[in-house]
mmCIF file with all atom_site columns, C-alpha atoms in Angstrom:
data_model
loop_
_atom_site.group_PDB
_atom_site.id
_atom_site.type_symbol
_atom_site.label_atom_id
_atom_site.label_alt_id
_atom_site.label_comp_id
_atom_site.label_asym_id
_atom_site.label_entity_id
_atom_site.label_seq_id
_atom_site.pdbx_PDB_ins_code
_atom_site.Cartn_x
_atom_site.Cartn_y
_atom_site.Cartn_z
_atom_site.occupancy
_atom_site.B_iso_or_equiv
_atom_site.pdbx_formal_charge
_atom_site.auth_seq_id
_atom_site.auth_comp_id
_atom_site.auth_asym_id
_atom_site.auth_atom_id
_atom_site.pdbx_PDB_model_num
ATOM 1   C CA . MET A 1 1   ? -12.958 31.776 -64.665 1.00 0.00 ? 409 MET A CA 1
ATOM 2   C CA . ILE A 1 2   ? -12.517 30.380 -61.170 1.00 0.00 ? 410 ILE A CA 1
ATOM 3   C CA . VAL A 1 3   ? -11.402 33.096 -58.769 1.00 0.00 ? 411 VAL A CA 1
ATOM 4   C CA . CYS A 1 4   ? -11.330 31.119 -55.507 1.00 0.00 ? 412 CYS A CA 1
ATOM 5   C CA . VAL A 1 5   ? -11.475 27.562 -54.178 1.00 0.00 ? 413 VAL A CA 1
ATOM 6   C CA . ALA A 1 6   ? -11.728 26.443 -50.581 1.00 0.00 ? 414 ALA A CA 1
ATOM 7   C CA . VAL A 1 7   ? -11.757 23.306 -48.467 1.00 0.00 ? 415 VAL A CA 1
ATOM 8   C CA . VAL A 1 8   ? -13.593 23.679 -45.165 1.00 0.00 ? 416 VAL A CA 1
ATOM 9   C CA . GLY A 1 9   ? -13.558 21.035 -42.434 1.00 0.00 ? 417 GLY A CA 1
ATOM 10  C CA . HIS A 1 10  ? -16.591 19.417 -40.860 1.00 0.00 ? 418 HIS A CA 1
ATOM 11  C CA . GLN A 1 11  ? -16.464 21.924 -37.978 1.00 0.00 ? 419 GLN A CA 1
ATOM 12  C CA . ASN A 1 12  ? -16.319 24.846 -40.456 1.00 0.00 ? 420 ASN A CA 1
ATOM 13  C CA . ASN A 1 13  ? -12.594 25.248 -39.926 1.00 0.00 ? 421 ASN A CA 1
ATOM 14  C CA . PRO A 1 14  ? -10.711 26.388 -43.046 1.00 0.00 ? 422 PRO A CA 1
ATOM 15  C CA . LEU A 1 15  ? -8.368  23.686 -44.305 1.00 0.00 ? 423 LEU A CA 1
ATOM 16  C CA . TYR A 1 16  ? -7.340  25.297 -47.584 1.00 0.00 ? 424 TYR A CA 1
ATOM 17  C CA . LEU A 1 17  ? -8.245  28.541 -49.327 1.00 0.00 ? 425 LEU A CA 1
ATOM 18  C CA . GLN A 1 18  ? -6.681  29.818 -52.509 1.00 0.00 ? 426 GLN A CA 1
ATOM 19  C CA . SER A 1 19  ? -7.695  32.858 -54.534 1.00 0.00 ? 427 SER A CA 1
ATOM 20  C CA . PHE A 1 20  ? -6.640  33.285 -58.132 1.00 0.00 ? 428 PHE A CA 1
ATOM 21  C CA . THR A 1 21  ? -7.088  37.057 -58.477 1.00 0.00 ? 429 THR A CA 1
ATOM 22  C CA . ASP A 1 22  ? -5.467  40.268 -57.322 1.00 0.00 ? 430 ASP A CA 1
ATOM 23  C CA . SER A 1 23  ? -4.843  40.623 -53.615 1.00 0.00 ? 431 SER A CA 1
ATOM 24  C CA . ASP A 1 24  ? -7.439  43.434 -53.515 1.00 0.00 ? 432 ASP A CA 1
ATOM 25  C CA . ASP A 1 25  ? -10.211 40.875 -54.015 1.00 0.00 ? 433 ASP A CA 1
ATOM 26  C CA . ALA A 1 26  ? -8.774  38.240 -51.676 1.00 0.00 ? 434 ALA A CA 1
ATOM 27  C CA . LEU A 1 27  ? -10.513 39.537 -48.556 1.00 0.00 ? 435 LEU A CA 1
ATOM 28  C CA . LYS A 1 28  ? -13.840 39.816 -50.385 1.00 0.00 ? 436 LYS A CA 1
ATOM 29  C CA . LEU A 1 29  ? -13.487 36.235 -51.633 1.00 0.00 ? 437 LEU A CA 1
ATOM 30  C CA . HIS A 1 30  ? -12.688 34.988 -48.129 1.00 0.00 ? 438 HIS A CA 1
ATOM 31  C CA . HIS A 1 31  ? -15.871 36.673 -46.940 1.00 0.00 ? 439 HIS A CA 1
ATOM 32  C CA . ILE A 1 32  ? -17.906 35.087 -49.759 1.00 0.00 ? 440 ILE A CA 1
ATOM 33  C CA . VAL A 1 33  ? -16.569 31.631 -48.845 1.00 0.00 ? 441 VAL A CA 1
ATOM 34  C CA . HIS A 1 34  ? -17.385 32.201 -45.179 1.00 0.00 ? 442 HIS A CA 1
ATOM 35  C CA . CYS A 1 35  ? -20.936 33.349 -46.006 1.00 0.00 ? 443 CYS A CA 1
ATOM 36  C CA . SER A 1 36  ? -21.505 30.319 -48.223 1.00 0.00 ? 444 SER A CA 1
ATOM 37  C CA . LEU A 1 37  ? -21.065 28.053 -45.188 1.00 0.00 ? 445 LEU A CA 1
ATOM 38  C CA . ASP A 1 38  ? -24.420 29.292 -43.883 1.00 0.00 ? 446 ASP A CA 1
ATOM 39  C CA . VAL A 1 39  ? -26.084 28.342 -47.160 1.00 0.00 ? 447 VAL A CA 1
ATOM 40  C CA . ILE A 1 40  ? -24.493 24.885 -47.050 1.00 0.00 ? 448 ILE A CA 1
ATOM 41  C CA . ASP A 1 41  ? -25.620 24.353 -43.445 1.00 0.00 ? 449 ASP A CA 1
ATOM 42  C CA . GLU A 1 42  ? -29.149 25.425 -44.371 1.00 0.00 ? 450 GLU A CA 1
ATOM 43  C CA . ARG A 1 43  ? -29.302 22.985 -47.287 1.00 0.00 ? 451 ARG A CA 1
ATOM 44  C CA . VAL A 1 44  ? -27.811 20.089 -45.323 1.00 0.00 ? 452 VAL A CA 1
ATOM 45  C CA . ASN A 1 45  ? -29.990 20.603 -42.248 1.00 0.00 ? 453 ASN A CA 1
ATOM 46  C CA . ASN A 1 46  ? -33.215 21.209 -44.181 1.00 0.00 ? 454 ASN A CA 1
ATOM 47  C CA . PRO A 1 47  ? -35.621 18.493 -42.962 1.00 0.00 ? 455 PRO A CA 1
ATOM 48  C CA . LYS A 1 48  ? -37.700 18.624 -46.172 1.00 0.00 ? 456 LYS A CA 1
ATOM 49  C CA . LYS A 1 49  ? -35.071 16.788 -48.209 1.00 0.00 ? 457 LYS A CA 1
ATOM 50  C CA . THR A 1 50  ? -35.809 13.443 -49.789 1.00 0.00 ? 458 THR A CA 1
ATOM 51  C CA . ALA A 1 51  ? -33.538 10.416 -49.556 1.00 0.00 ? 459 ALA A CA 1
ATOM 52  C CA . ALA A 1 52  ? -32.292 10.966 -53.115 1.00 0.00 ? 460 ALA A CA 1
ATOM 53  C CA . THR A 1 53  ? -31.083 14.501 -52.415 1.00 0.00 ? 461 THR A CA 1
ATOM 54  C CA . LEU A 1 54  ? -29.517 13.544 -49.089 1.00 0.00 ? 462 LEU A CA 1
ATOM 55  C CA . SER A 1 55  ? -27.153 11.157 -50.858 1.00 0.00 ? 463 SER A CA 1
ATOM 56  C CA . GLU A 1 56  ? -26.159 13.811 -53.416 1.00 0.00 ? 464 GLU A CA 1
ATOM 57  C CA . THR A 1 57  ? -22.772 15.364 -52.647 1.00 0.00 ? 465 THR A CA 1
ATOM 58  C CA . PHE A 1 58  ? -22.948 18.106 -55.280 1.00 0.00 ? 466 PHE A CA 1
ATOM 59  C CA . LEU A 1 59  ? -24.845 21.010 -53.761 1.00 0.00 ? 467 LEU A CA 1
ATOM 60  C CA . GLY A 1 60  ? -24.977 23.030 -56.980 1.00 0.00 ? 468 GLY A CA 1
ATOM 61  C CA . LEU A 1 61  ? -25.236 26.784 -57.117 1.00 0.00 ? 469 LEU A CA 1
ATOM 62  C CA . LEU A 1 62  ? -25.266 28.014 -53.540 1.00 0.00 ? 470 LEU A CA 1
ATOM 63  C CA . TYR A 1 63  ? -26.031 31.580 -54.440 1.00 0.00 ? 471 TYR A CA 1
ATOM 64  C CA . PRO A 1 64  ? -25.388 34.072 -57.214 1.00 0.00 ? 472 PRO A CA 1
ATOM 65  C CA . SER A 1 65  ? -24.166 37.596 -56.616 1.00 0.00 ? 473 SER A CA 1
ATOM 66  C CA . GLU A 1 66  ? -23.722 40.436 -59.047 1.00 0.00 ? 474 GLU A CA 1
ATOM 67  C CA . ASN A 1 67  ? -20.162 39.435 -59.987 1.00 0.00 ? 475 ASN A CA 1
ATOM 68  C CA . TYR A 1 68  ? -19.753 35.888 -58.717 1.00 0.00 ? 476 TYR A CA 1
ATOM 69  C CA . ARG A 1 69  ? -21.393 32.477 -58.659 1.00 0.00 ? 477 ARG A CA 1
ATOM 70  C CA . VAL A 1 70  ? -20.698 30.234 -55.662 1.00 0.00 ? 478 VAL A CA 1
ATOM 71  C CA . TYR A 1 71  ? -20.908 26.438 -55.955 1.00 0.00 ? 479 TYR A CA 1
ATOM 72  C CA . GLY A 1 72  ? -20.620 23.830 -53.226 1.00 0.00 ? 480 GLY A CA 1
ATOM 73  C CA . TYR A 1 73  ? -19.813 20.172 -52.728 1.00 0.00 ? 481 TYR A CA 1
ATOM 74  C CA . LEU A 1 74  ? -20.107 18.138 -49.538 1.00 0.00 ? 482 LEU A CA 1
ATOM 75  C CA . THR A 1 75  ? -18.153 14.941 -48.890 1.00 0.00 ? 483 THR A CA 1
ATOM 76  C CA . ASN A 1 76  ? -19.395 11.992 -46.853 1.00 0.00 ? 484 ASN A CA 1
ATOM 77  C CA . THR A 1 77  ? -17.148 13.130 -44.004 1.00 0.00 ? 485 THR A CA 1
ATOM 78  C CA . LYS A 1 78  ? -18.830 16.586 -44.040 1.00 0.00 ? 486 LYS A CA 1
ATOM 79  C CA . VAL A 1 79  ? -15.805 18.335 -45.560 1.00 0.00 ? 487 VAL A CA 1
ATOM 80  C CA . LYS A 1 80  ? -17.027 21.151 -47.798 1.00 0.00 ? 488 LYS A CA 1
ATOM 81  C CA . PHE A 1 81  ? -15.543 22.251 -51.106 1.00 0.00 ? 489 PHE A CA 1
ATOM 82  C CA . ILE A 1 82  ? -16.440 25.718 -52.354 1.00 0.00 ? 490 ILE A CA 1
ATOM 83  C CA . MET A 1 83  ? -15.764 27.254 -55.740 1.00 0.00 ? 491 MET A CA 1
ATOM 84  C CA . VAL A 1 84  ? -16.279 30.915 -56.625 1.00 0.00 ? 492 VAL A CA 1
ATOM 85  C CA . THR A 1 85  ? -16.395 31.799 -60.306 1.00 0.00 ? 493 THR A CA 1
ATOM 86  C CA . THR A 1 86  ? -16.951 34.924 -62.383 1.00 0.00 ? 494 THR A CA 1
ATOM 87  C CA . ASP A 1 87  ? -18.554 32.968 -65.226 1.00 0.00 ? 495 ASP A CA 1
ATOM 88  C CA . LEU A 1 88  ? -22.263 33.662 -65.310 1.00 0.00 ? 496 LEU A CA 1
ATOM 89  C CA . ASP A 1 89  ? -23.092 30.696 -67.531 1.00 0.00 ? 497 ASP A CA 1
ATOM 90  C CA . VAL A 1 90  ? -21.376 27.627 -66.122 1.00 0.00 ? 498 VAL A CA 1
ATOM 91  C CA . ARG A 1 91  ? -22.573 24.157 -67.026 1.00 0.00 ? 499 ARG A CA 1
ATOM 92  C CA . ASP A 1 92  ? -23.344 21.832 -64.113 1.00 0.00 ? 500 ASP A CA 1
ATOM 93  C CA . VAL A 1 93  ? -21.399 19.095 -65.910 1.00 0.00 ? 501 VAL A CA 1
ATOM 94  C CA . ASP A 1 94  ? -18.220 21.191 -65.782 1.00 0.00 ? 502 ASP A CA 1
ATOM 95  C CA . VAL A 1 95  ? -18.725 22.059 -62.116 1.00 0.00 ? 503 VAL A CA 1
ATOM 96  C CA . ARG A 1 96  ? -19.381 18.434 -61.169 1.00 0.00 ? 504 ARG A CA 1
ATOM 97  C CA . SER A 1 97  ? -16.258 17.360 -63.055 1.00 0.00 ? 505 SER A CA 1
ATOM 98  C CA . PHE A 1 98  ? -14.223 20.048 -61.291 1.00 0.00 ? 506 PHE A CA 1
ATOM 99  C CA . PHE A 1 99  ? -15.430 18.933 -57.862 1.00 0.00 ? 507 PHE A CA 1
ATOM 100 C CA . ARG A 1 100 ? -14.743 15.248 -58.613 1.00 0.00 ? 508 ARG A CA 1
ATOM 101 C CA . ARG A 1 101 ? -11.174 16.077 -59.600 1.00 0.00 ? 509 ARG A CA 1
ATOM 102 C CA . PHE A 1 102 ? -10.758 18.475 -56.655 1.00 0.00 ? 510 PHE A CA 1
ATOM 103 C CA . HIS A 1 103 ? -12.081 15.817 -54.273 1.00 0.00 ? 511 HIS A CA 1
ATOM 104 C CA . ALA A 1 104 ? -9.648  13.203 -55.647 1.00 0.00 ? 512 ALA A CA 1
ATOM 105 C CA . THR A 1 105 ? -6.765  15.646 -55.199 1.00 0.00 ? 513 THR A CA 1
ATOM 106 C CA . TYR A 1 106 ? -7.899  16.341 -51.632 1.00 0.00 ? 514 TYR A CA 1
ATOM 107 C CA . VAL A 1 107 ? -8.057  12.617 -50.840 1.00 0.00 ? 515 VAL A CA 1
ATOM 108 C CA . ASP A 1 108 ? -4.510  12.186 -52.145 1.00 0.00 ? 516 ASP A CA 1
ATOM 109 C CA . ALA A 1 109 ? -3.289  15.077 -49.977 1.00 0.00 ? 517 ALA A CA 1
ATOM 110 C CA . VAL A 1 110 ? -4.898  13.906 -46.732 1.00 0.00 ? 518 VAL A CA 1
ATOM 111 C CA . SER A 1 111 ? -3.810  10.319 -47.360 1.00 0.00 ? 519 SER A CA 1
ATOM 112 C CA . ASN A 1 112 ? -0.231  11.450 -46.791 1.00 0.00 ? 520 ASN A CA 1
ATOM 113 C CA . PRO A 1 113 ? 0.919   9.779  -43.563 1.00 0.00 ? 521 PRO A CA 1
ATOM 114 C CA . PHE A 1 114 ? 2.512   13.054 -42.440 1.00 0.00 ? 522 PHE A CA 1
ATOM 115 C CA . HIS A 1 115 ? -0.724  15.038 -42.755 1.00 0.00 ? 523 HIS A CA 1
ATOM 116 C CA . VAL A 1 116 ? -2.487  15.682 -39.441 1.00 0.00 ? 524 VAL A CA 1
ATOM 117 C CA . PRO A 1 117 ? -6.274  15.271 -39.888 1.00 0.00 ? 525 PRO A CA 1
ATOM 118 C CA . GLY A 1 118 ? -8.210  18.473 -39.306 1.00 0.00 ? 526 GLY A CA 1
ATOM 119 C CA . LYS A 1 119 ? -5.182  20.728 -39.856 1.00 0.00 ? 527 LYS A CA 1
ATOM 120 C CA . LYS A 1 120 ? -4.585  23.100 -42.767 1.00 0.00 ? 528 LYS A CA 1
ATOM 121 C CA . ILE A 1 121 ? -3.276  21.589 -45.963 1.00 0.00 ? 529 ILE A CA 1
ATOM 122 C CA . THR A 1 122 ? 0.165   23.064 -46.597 1.00 0.00 ? 530 THR A CA 1
ATOM 123 C CA . SER A 1 123 ? 1.354   20.712 -49.339 1.00 0.00 ? 531 SER A CA 1
ATOM 124 C CA . THR A 1 124 ? 2.851   22.502 -52.337 1.00 0.00 ? 532 THR A CA 1
ATOM 125 C CA . THR A 1 125 ? 1.995   19.481 -54.485 1.00 0.00 ? 533 THR A CA 1
ATOM 126 C CA . PHE A 1 126 ? -1.668  19.857 -53.519 1.00 0.00 ? 534 PHE A CA 1
ATOM 127 C CA . ALA A 1 127 ? -1.568  23.588 -54.366 1.00 0.00 ? 535 ALA A CA 1
ATOM 128 C CA . GLU A 1 128 ? 0.030   22.879 -57.750 1.00 0.00 ? 536 GLU A CA 1
ATOM 129 C CA . ARG A 1 129 ? -2.516  20.176 -58.587 1.00 0.00 ? 537 ARG A CA 1
ATOM 130 C CA . VAL A 1 130 ? -5.400  22.467 -57.574 1.00 0.00 ? 538 VAL A CA 1
ATOM 131 C CA . SER A 1 131 ? -3.982  25.249 -59.769 1.00 0.00 ? 539 SER A CA 1
ATOM 132 C CA . GLY A 1 132 ? -3.823  22.807 -62.685 1.00 0.00 ? 540 GLY A CA 1
ATOM 133 C CA . ILE A 1 133 ? -7.443  21.779 -62.150 1.00 0.00 ? 541 ILE A CA 1
ATOM 134 C CA . VAL A 1 134 ? -8.507  25.429 -61.958 1.00 0.00 ? 542 VAL A CA 1
ATOM 135 C CA . LYS A 1 135 ? -6.640  26.310 -65.169 1.00 0.00 ? 543 LYS A CA 1
ATOM 136 C CA . SER A 1 136 ? -8.261  23.427 -67.036 1.00 0.00 ? 544 SER A CA 1
ATOM 137 C CA . PHE A 1 137 ? -11.789 24.290 -65.788 1.00 0.00 ? 545 PHE A CA 1
ATOM 138 C CA . GLY A 1 138 ? -14.319 24.364 -68.590 1.00 0.00 ? 546 GLY A CA 1
ATOM 139 C CA . SER A 1 139 ? -12.104 22.647 -71.140 1.00 0.00 ? 547 SER A CA 1
ATOM 140 C CA . SER A 1 140 ? -13.587 19.629 -72.834 1.00 0.00 ? 548 SER A CA 1
ATOM 141 C CA . THR A 1 141 ? -10.778 17.241 -71.841 1.00 0.00 ? 549 THR A CA 1
ATOM 142 C CA . PRO A 1 142 ? -9.597  16.883 -68.259 1.00 0.00 ? 550 PRO A CA 1
ATOM 143 C CA . ALA A 1 143 ? -5.881  17.406 -67.609 1.00 0.00 ? 551 ALA A CA 1
#
């Protein structure tokens, strides 16, 4: 089950963060997302990467904790997508599919002529589409 998703700008500014649990866990999830930015920066700035891994946008499992697994995705414009899940056994195929759909939804939202680049995403349509993607996570057919 996905408990939190986030979109973070290229300057590590939060553009969108939504938790799908009780409000008691919301602060903890915000902290987990913030800490994952260090892991993303470390992976992106690691000089030992090969050309094949530098072109890969899916960062995979950023780090596991006792209760959560944190996955990351980096766009070509250095916008980061982060997903926090409670599932301990998540297939990479499902996570990649989630991030592709999440990325497409993000592109639709920021393509709105009234959206100011670099500002928080406040679109209710975007939030509804993200919730739909989260609810369908792990199912065999995309919604």
